[in-house]
Coordinates of C-alpha atoms in Angstrom, one line a residue:
X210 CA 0.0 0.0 0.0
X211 CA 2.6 2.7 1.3
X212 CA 4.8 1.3 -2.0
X213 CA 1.3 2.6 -4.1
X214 CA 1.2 5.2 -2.2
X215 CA 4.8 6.8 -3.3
X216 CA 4.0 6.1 -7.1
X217 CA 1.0 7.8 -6.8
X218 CA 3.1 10.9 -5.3
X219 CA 5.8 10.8 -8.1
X220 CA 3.0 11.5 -10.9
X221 CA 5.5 10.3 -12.9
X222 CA 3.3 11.4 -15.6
X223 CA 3.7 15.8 -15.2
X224 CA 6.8 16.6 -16.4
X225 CA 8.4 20.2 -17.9
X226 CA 10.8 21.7 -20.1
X227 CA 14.0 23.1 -19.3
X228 CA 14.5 24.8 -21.8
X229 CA 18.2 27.0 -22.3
X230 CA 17.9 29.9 -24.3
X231 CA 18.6 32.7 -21.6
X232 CA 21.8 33.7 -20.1
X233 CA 20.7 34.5 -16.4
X234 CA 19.8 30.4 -15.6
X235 CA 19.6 29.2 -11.8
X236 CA 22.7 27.1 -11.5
X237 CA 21.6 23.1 -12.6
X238 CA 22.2 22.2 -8.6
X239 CA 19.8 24.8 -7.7
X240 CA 17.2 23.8 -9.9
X241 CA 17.5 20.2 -9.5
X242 CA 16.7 21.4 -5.7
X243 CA 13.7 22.9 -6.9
X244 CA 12.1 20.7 -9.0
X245 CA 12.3 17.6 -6.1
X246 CA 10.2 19.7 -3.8
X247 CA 7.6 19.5 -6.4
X248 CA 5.4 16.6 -7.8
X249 CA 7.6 16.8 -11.2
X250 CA 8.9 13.7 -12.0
X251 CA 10.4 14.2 -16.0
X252 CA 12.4 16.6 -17.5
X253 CA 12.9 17.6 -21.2
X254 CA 15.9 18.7 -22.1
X255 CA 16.4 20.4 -25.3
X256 CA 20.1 18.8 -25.7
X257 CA 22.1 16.7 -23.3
X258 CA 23.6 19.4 -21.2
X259 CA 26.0 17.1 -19.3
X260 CA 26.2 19.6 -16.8
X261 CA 22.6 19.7 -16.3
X262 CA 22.4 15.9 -16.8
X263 CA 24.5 15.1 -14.0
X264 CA 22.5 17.3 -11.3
X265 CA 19.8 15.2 -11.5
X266 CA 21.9 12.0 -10.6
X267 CA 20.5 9.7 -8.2
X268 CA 17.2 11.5 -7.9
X269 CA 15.1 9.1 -9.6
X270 CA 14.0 12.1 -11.7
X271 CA 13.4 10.9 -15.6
X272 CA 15.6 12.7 -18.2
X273 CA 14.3 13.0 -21.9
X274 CA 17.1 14.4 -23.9
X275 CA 17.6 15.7 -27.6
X276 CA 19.7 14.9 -30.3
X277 CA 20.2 18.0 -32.3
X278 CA 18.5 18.7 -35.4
X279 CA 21.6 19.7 -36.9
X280 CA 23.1 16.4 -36.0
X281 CA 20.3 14.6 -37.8
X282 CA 22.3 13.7 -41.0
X283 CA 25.0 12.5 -39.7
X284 CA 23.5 10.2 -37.0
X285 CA 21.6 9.0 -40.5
X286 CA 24.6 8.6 -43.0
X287 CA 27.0 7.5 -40.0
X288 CA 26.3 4.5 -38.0
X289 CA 29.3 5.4 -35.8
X290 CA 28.6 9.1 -35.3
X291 CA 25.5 7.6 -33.9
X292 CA 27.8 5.3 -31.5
X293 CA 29.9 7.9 -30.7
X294 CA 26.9 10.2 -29.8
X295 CA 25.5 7.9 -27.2
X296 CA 28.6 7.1 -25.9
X297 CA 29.4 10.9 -25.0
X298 CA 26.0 11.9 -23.9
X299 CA 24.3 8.9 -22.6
X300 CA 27.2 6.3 -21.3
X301 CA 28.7 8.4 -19.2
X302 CA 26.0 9.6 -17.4
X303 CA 23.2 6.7 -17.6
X304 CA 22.1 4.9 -15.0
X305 CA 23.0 7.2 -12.1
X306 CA 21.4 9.9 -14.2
X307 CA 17.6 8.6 -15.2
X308 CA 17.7 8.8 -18.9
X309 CA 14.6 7.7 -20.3
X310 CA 13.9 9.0 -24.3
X311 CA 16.4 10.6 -26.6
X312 CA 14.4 12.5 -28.6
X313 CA 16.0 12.8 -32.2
X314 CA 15.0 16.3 -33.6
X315 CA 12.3 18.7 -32.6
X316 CA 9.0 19.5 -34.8
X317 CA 11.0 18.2 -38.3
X318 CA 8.1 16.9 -40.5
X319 CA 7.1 20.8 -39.9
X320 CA 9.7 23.3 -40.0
X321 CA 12.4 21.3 -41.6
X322 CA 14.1 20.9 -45.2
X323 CA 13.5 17.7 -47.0
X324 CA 16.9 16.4 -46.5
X325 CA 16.2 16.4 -43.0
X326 CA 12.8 14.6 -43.0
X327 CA 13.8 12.4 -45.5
X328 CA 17.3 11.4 -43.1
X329 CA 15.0 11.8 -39.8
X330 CA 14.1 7.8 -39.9
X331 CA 17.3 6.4 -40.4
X332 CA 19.0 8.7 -37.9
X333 CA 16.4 7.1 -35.3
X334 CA 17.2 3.9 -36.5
X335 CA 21.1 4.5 -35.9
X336 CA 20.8 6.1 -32.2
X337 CA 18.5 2.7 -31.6
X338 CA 20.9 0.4 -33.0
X339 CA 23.7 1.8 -30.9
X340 CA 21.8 1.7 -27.5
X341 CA 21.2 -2.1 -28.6
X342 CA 24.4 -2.6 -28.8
X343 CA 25.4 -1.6 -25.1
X344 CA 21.6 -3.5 -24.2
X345 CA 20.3 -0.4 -23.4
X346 CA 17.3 0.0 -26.4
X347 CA 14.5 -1.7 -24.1
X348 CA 15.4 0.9 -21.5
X349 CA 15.8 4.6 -23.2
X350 CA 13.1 5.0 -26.5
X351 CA 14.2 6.9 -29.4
X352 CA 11.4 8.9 -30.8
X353 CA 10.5 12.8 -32.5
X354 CA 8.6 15.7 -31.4
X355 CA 5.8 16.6 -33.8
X356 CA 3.6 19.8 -33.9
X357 CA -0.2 19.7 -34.1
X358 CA 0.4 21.0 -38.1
X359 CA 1.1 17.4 -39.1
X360 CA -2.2 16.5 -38.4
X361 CA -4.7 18.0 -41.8
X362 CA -7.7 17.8 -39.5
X363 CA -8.7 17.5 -36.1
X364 CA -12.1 18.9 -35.8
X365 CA -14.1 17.0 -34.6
X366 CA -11.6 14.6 -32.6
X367 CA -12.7 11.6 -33.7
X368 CA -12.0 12.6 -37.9
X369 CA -8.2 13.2 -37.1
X370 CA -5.8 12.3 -39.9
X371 CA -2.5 13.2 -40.8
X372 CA -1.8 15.0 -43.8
X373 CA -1.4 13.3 -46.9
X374 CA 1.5 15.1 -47.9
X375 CA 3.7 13.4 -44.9
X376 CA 1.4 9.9 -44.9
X377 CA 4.2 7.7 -45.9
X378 CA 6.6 9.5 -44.0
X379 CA 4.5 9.5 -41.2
X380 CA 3.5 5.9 -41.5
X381 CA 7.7 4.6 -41.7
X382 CA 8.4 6.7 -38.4
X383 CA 5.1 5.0 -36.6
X384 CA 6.3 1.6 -37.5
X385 CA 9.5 2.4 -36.3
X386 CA 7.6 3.8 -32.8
X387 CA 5.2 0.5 -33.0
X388 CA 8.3 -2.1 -33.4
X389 CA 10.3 -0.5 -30.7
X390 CA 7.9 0.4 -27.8
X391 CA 8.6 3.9 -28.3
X392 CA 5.8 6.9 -28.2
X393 CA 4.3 9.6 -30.7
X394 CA 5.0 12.6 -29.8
X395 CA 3.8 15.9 -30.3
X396 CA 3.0 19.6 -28.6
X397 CA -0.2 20.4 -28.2
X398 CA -0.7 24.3 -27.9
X399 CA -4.3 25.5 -27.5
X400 CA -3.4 29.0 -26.8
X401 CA -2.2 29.4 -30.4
X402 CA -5.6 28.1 -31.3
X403 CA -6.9 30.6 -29.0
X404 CA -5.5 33.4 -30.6
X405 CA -7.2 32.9 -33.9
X406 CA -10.6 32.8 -32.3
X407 CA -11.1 34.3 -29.2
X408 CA -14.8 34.0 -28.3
X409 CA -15.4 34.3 -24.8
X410 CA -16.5 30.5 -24.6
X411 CA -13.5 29.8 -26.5
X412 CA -11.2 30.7 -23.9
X413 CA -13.4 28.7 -21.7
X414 CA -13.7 25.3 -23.3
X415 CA -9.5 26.3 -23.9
X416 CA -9.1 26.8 -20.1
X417 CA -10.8 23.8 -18.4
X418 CA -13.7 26.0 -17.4
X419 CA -17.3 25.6 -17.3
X420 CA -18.4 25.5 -21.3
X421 CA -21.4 24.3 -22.8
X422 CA -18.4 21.5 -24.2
X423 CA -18.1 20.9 -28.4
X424 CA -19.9 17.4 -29.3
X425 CA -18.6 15.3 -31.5
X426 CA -21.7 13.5 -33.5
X427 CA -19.5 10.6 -35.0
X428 CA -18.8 9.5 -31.0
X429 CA -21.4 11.3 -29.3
X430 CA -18.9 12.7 -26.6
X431 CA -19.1 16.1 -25.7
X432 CA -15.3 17.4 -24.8
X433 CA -15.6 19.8 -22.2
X434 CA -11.5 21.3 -23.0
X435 CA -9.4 22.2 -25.9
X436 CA -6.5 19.5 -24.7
X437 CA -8.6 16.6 -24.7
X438 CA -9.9 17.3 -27.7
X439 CA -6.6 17.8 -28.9
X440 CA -5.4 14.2 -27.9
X441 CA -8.2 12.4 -29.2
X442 CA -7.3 14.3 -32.6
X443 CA -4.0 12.5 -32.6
X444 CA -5.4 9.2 -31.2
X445 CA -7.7 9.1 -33.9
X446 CA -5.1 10.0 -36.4
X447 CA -2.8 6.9 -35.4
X448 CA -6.0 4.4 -35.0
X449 CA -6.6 5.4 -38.4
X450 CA -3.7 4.3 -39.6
X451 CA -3.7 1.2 -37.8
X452 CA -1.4 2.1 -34.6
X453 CA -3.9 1.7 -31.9
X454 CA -1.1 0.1 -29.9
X455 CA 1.7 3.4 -30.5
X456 CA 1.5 5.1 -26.7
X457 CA 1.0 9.0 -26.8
X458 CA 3.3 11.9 -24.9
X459 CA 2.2 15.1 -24.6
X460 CA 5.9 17.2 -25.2
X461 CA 5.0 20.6 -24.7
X462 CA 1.3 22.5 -23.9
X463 CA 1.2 25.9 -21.8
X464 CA 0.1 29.3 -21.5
X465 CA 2.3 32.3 -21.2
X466 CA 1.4 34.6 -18.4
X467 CA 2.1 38.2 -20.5
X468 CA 2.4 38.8 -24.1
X469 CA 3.0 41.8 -26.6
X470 CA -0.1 44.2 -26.5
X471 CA -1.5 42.6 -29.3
X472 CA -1.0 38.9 -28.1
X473 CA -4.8 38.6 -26.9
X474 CA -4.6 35.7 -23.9
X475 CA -1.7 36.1 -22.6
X476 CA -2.2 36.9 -18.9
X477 CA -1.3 35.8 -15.4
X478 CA -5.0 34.8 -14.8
X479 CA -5.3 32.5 -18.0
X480 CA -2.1 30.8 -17.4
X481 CA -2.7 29.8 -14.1
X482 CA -5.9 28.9 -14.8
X483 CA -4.8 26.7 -18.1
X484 CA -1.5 25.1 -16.4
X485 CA -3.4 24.7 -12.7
X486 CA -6.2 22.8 -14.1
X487 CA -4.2 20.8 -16.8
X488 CA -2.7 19.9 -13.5
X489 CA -5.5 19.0 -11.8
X490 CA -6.7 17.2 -15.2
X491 CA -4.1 15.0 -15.3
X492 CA -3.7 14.0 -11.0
X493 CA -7.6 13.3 -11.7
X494 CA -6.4 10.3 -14.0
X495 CA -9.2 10.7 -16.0
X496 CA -7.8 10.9 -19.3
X497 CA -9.5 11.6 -22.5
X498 CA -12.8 10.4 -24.0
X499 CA -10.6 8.0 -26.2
X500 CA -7.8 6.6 -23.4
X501 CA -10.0 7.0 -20.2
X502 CA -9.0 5.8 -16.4
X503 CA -5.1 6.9 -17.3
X504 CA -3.1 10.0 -17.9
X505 CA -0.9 11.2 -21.1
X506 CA 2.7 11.6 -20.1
X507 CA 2.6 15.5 -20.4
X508 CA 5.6 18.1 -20.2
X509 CA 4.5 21.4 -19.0
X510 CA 6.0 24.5 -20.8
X511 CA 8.8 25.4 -19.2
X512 CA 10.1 25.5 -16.6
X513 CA 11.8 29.0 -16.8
X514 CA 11.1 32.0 -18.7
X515 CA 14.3 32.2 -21.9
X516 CA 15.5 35.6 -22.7
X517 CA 17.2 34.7 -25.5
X518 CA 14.3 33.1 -27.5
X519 CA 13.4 35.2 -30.7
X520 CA 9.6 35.8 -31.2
X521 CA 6.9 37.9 -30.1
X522 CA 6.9 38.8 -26.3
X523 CA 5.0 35.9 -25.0
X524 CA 7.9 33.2 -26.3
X525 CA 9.5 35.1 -23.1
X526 CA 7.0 34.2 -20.7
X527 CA 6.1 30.4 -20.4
X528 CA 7.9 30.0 -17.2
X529 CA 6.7 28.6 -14.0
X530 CA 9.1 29.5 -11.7
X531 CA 11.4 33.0 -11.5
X532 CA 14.8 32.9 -11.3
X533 CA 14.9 33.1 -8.1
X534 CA 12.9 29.7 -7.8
X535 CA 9.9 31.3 -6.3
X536 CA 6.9 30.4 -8.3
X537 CA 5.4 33.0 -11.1
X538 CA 2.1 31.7 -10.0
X539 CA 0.7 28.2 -8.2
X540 CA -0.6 25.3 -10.5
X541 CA -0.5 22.8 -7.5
X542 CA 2.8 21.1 -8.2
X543 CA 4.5 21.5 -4.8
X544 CA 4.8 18.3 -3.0
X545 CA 1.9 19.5 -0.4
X546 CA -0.2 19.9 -2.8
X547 CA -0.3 16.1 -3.9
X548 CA -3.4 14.2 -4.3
X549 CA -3.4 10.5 -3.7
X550 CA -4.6 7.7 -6.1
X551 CA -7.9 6.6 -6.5
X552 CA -8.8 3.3 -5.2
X553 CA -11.1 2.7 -7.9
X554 CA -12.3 3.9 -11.2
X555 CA -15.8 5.0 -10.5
X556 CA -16.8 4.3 -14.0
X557 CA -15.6 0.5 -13.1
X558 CA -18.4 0.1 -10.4
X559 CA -21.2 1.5 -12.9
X560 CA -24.1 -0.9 -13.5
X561 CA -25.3 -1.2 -17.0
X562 CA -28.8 0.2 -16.5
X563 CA -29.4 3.6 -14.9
X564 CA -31.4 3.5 -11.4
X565 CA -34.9 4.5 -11.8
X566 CA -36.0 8.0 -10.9
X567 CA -37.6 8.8 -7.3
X568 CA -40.9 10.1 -7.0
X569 CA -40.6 13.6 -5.2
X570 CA -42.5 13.7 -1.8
X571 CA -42.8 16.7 0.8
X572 CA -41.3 14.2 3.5
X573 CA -38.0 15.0 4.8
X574 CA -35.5 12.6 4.6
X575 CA -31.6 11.9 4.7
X576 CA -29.4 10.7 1.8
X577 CA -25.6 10.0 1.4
X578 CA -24.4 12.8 -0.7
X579 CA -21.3 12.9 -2.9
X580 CA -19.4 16.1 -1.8
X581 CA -16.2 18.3 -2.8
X582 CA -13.8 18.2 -0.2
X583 CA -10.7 20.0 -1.9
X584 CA -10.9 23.1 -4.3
X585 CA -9.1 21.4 -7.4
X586 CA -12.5 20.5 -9.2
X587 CA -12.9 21.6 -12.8
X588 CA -11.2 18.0 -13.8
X589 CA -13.6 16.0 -11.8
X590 CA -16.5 18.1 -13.4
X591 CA -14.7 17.0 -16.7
X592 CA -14.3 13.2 -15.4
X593 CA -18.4 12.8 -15.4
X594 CA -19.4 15.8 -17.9
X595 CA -17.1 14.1 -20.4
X596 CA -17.9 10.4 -20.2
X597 CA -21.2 10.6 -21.4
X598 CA -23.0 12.0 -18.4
X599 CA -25.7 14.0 -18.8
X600 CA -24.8 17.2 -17.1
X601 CA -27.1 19.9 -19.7
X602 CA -28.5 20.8 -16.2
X603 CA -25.5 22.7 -15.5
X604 CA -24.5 24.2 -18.7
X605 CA -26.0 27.7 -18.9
X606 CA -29.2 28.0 -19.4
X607 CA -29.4 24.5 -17.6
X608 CA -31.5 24.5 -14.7
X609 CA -28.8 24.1 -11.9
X610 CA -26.3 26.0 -13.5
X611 CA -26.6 28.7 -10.9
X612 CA -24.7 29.5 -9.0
X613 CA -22.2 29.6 -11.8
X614 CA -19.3 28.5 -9.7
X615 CA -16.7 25.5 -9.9
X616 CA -17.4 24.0 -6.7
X617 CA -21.2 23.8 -7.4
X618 CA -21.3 22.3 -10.6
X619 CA -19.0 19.8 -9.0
X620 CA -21.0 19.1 -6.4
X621 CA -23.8 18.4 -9.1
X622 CA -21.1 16.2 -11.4
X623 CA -19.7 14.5 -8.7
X624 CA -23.6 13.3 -7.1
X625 CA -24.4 12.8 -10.5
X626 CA -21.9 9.7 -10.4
X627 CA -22.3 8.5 -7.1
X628 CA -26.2 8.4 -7.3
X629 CA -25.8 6.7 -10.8
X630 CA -23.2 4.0 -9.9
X631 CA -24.6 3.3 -5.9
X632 CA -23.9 4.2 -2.8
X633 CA -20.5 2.6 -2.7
X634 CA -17.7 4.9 -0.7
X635 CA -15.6 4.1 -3.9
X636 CA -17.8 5.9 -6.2
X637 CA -17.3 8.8 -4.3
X638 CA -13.5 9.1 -4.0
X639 CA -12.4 11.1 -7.3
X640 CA -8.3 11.0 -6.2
X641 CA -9.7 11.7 -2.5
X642 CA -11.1 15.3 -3.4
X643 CA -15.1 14.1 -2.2
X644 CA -16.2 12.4 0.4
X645 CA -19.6 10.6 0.8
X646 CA -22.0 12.3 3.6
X647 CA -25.2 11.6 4.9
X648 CA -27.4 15.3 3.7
X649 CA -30.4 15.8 4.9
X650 CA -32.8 16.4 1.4
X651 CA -36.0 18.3 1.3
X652 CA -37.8 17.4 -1.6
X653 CA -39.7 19.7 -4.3
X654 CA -42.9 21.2 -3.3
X655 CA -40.8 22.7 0.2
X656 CA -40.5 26.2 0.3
X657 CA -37.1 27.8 0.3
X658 CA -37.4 29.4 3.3
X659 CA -38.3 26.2 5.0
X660 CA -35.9 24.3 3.4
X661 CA -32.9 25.6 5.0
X662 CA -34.7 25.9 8.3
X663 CA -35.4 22.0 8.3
X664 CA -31.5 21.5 7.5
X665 CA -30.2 24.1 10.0
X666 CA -32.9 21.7 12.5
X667 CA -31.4 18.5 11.5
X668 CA -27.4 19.3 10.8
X669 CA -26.6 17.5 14.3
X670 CA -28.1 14.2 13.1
X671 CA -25.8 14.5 9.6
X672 CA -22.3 15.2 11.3
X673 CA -22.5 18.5 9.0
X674 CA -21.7 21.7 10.1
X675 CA -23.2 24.9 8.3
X676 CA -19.5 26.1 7.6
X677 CA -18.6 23.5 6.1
X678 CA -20.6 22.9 3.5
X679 CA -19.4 24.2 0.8
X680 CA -21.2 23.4 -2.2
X681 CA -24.0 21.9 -0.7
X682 CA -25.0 25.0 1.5
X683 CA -24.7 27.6 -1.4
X684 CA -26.8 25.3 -3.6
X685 CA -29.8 25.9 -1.1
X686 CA -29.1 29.5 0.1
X687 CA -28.3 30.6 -3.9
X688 CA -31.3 28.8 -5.3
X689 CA -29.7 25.9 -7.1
X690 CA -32.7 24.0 -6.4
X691 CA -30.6 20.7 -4.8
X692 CA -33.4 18.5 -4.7
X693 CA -35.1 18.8 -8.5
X694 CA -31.0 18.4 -9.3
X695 CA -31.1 15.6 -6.9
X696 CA -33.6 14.3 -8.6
X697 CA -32.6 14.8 -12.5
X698 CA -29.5 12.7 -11.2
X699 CA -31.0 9.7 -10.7
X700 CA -32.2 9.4 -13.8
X701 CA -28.1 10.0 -15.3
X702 CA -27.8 7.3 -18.4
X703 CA -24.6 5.1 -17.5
X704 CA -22.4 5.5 -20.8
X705 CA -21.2 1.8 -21.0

């Protein structure tokens, strides 16, 4: 159990960038410092900075490095260049140092010259056929970092394809991912797709906030955020092709907190809000519509801001953390912060039929309630809202959508599971962020006034305090109606 407990608190599935284009870096010591008081278990390096490499010896810390880009036609036209590259930058160091993935050129099949697409393969196949030879290919993958333009479309999720133009290149590269255990992967940006529309419920579907979601007909899932959607894109794209089996790694995604005046988006308040609850997406182990019940290995971007990138203003302000390690805002990944691991999938425990409805009666009554105990909740809104639960009621315009906060709508979300599966404690655990209580229910037909009166009579008997209430105690005193929601719940469709 405690041996569970420990993986859990790794999350060896959040990792970051460290990325090196400034000239005012923390020292590597320093930052290897920082990042184990967080819950950041991978780093992607942008090289294999020996220096940087070595700092993170013997901290079980997982190291994805980079083969240059300009190194790419060697490593192809020289098996021995190849040899001699991982013997500088991987034997040395490796195991002491947690090498895991040597990535072999970033974003090629977009931005680079044919000569480098066309020697991208065989330089993969070089670097793998030199770490076979020192019986290290079945422990460090060799791989490529694509950009969301290889895909020709994505919208809806489920219609994602590559573009023809790279199909057989594409398809060589996946074999080559497929035969050696190795993952697609790719960066996922939806601030860039914010920029070129920038409706209001855009930027809320983008930032893992309440949405009325984007449904896509040929699945009949709604997908309540831009990275999900984004995923299931790329998913789609590789089960087209017939690489169902090819694993998925999320390289880069994030938000930059300020921008150029004309970079719309770019703000303190969005980026916390986009990296905090990708955060809180991903320790939720929901996953996506397509992969549920697991989360996408997923590099935050970055860990510093780089003062020597070129580009508009915002390429200057990805960073998490200032130079002086404090934090540039909190997403949740101190080591405090942690969740712990679900001891069940909820959806596991569902039954195949829903429950039938109540009938509504004036009689007061008790009832375990599924409640929000922690304030990280948009994902577990997205766990039920985007597994083919019906949760219109809390859309806008929906009848419980007031009060349009996070914690009620979870409160709705996260009943709306737990009175659909059963009163079983495990449905009711979301990563230990609700707790099953016994709520005293007035049912419809009870004035308001009344209402709270009979639960401020009764909160002895239900080992609830007003205060504490949270959710539960502004859905009465806000008019959220809790029992015709209560109600609408137990008629939830189970999606299975």
């Amino acid at each position: 159990m405690e041996a569970e407990k420990e993986t859990w608190n790794a999350q060896s599935f959040i990792g970051i960038n460290y990325g090196q284009q400034a000239d005012n870096l923390p020292p590597p010591e320093a930052t290897t410092k920082l990042l184990q008081s967080t819950s950041i278990q991978k780093v992607r390096l942008y090289g294999s900075d020996p220096a940087i490499i070595k700092s993170l010896a013997n901290t079980g810390i997982g190291i994805a490095i980079d083969a240059a880009d300009g190194d790419i036609p060697a490593l192809a036209s020289d098996p021995n260049f190849a040899k001699n590259w991982v013997n500088t930058n991987v034997v040395p160091l490796y195991p002491a140092s947690k090498i895991i993935v040597i990535n072999v050129g970033n974003e090629i099949l977009t931005f680079g010259g044919e000569n480098l697409k066309n020697s991208l393969l065989p330089a993969m196949q070089n670097v793998q056929n030199a770490l076979n030879d020192l019986s290290l290919g079945d422990k460090i993958k060799v791989s490529t970092v694509h950009t969301m333009a290889v895909l020709q479309q994505s919208e809806p999720p489920s219609v994602g394809m590559f573009h023809s133009s790279i199909g057989d290149l594409m398809k060589v590269l996946l074999e080559f991912n497929k035969a050696t255990g190795s993952p697609f992967t790719f960066n996922p940006y939806p601030y860039f797709a914010y920029r070129d529309d920038t409706r209001p419920e855009t930027l809320a579907f983008y930032l893992f906030q309440p949405n009325a979601g984007r449904f896509d007909a040929n699945t009949n899932i709604t997908y309540m955020n831009m990275f999900d959607a984004q995923v299931d894109a790329v998913r789609s794209a590789l089960n087209a092709m017939n690489f169902r089996d090819v694993e998925i790694v999320v390289a880069e995604t994030g938000w930059p907190y300020k921008g150029d005046d004309n970079e719309v988006g770019a703000s303190i308040e969005n980026a916390k809000a986009y990296n905090g609850n990708l955060v809180a997406h991903l320790q939720s182990m929901v996953g996506t519509p397509l992969m549920p019940g697991k989360s996408v290995d997923t590099y935050l971007f970055a860990l510093y801001d780089e003062d020597l990138k070129l580009g508009s203003g915002s390429e200057h302000a990805f960073g998490l953390f200032k130079l002086d390690l404090t934090m540039n805002y909190d997403i949740g990944l101190s080591r405090s912060s942690n969740g712990q691991t679900p001891s069940s999938n909820p959806l596991k425990t569902l039954a195949a039929t829903p429950r039938s409805s109540t009938t509504p009666s004036t009689k007061l009554k008790k009832e375990a309630w599924c409640v929000p105990k922690a304030d990280v909740l948009q994902a577990k809104i997205d766990y039920v809202c985007g597994h083919g639960f019906d949760c219109s009621p809390i859309q806008p315009g929906g009848s419980c959508f007031e009060p349009n906060t996070i914690k009620a709508h979870a409160t709705y979300a996260m009943n709306l599971l737990y009175q659909t599966a059963g009163p079983d404690p495990l449905n009711c655990d979301f990563s230990q962020t609700a707790t099953a209580m016994m709520v005293v229910l007035t049912l419809a037909g009870v004035p308001e006034k009344q209402r709270t009166q009979l639960f401020l009579e009764n909160r002895e008997t239900t080992n609830l305090s007003w205060s504490n209430l949270g959710g539960i105690r502004s859905s009465i005193v806000n008019k959220l109606k809790v029992i015709e929601c209560e109600s609408s719940v137990s008629t939830a469709r189970v999606p299975y």
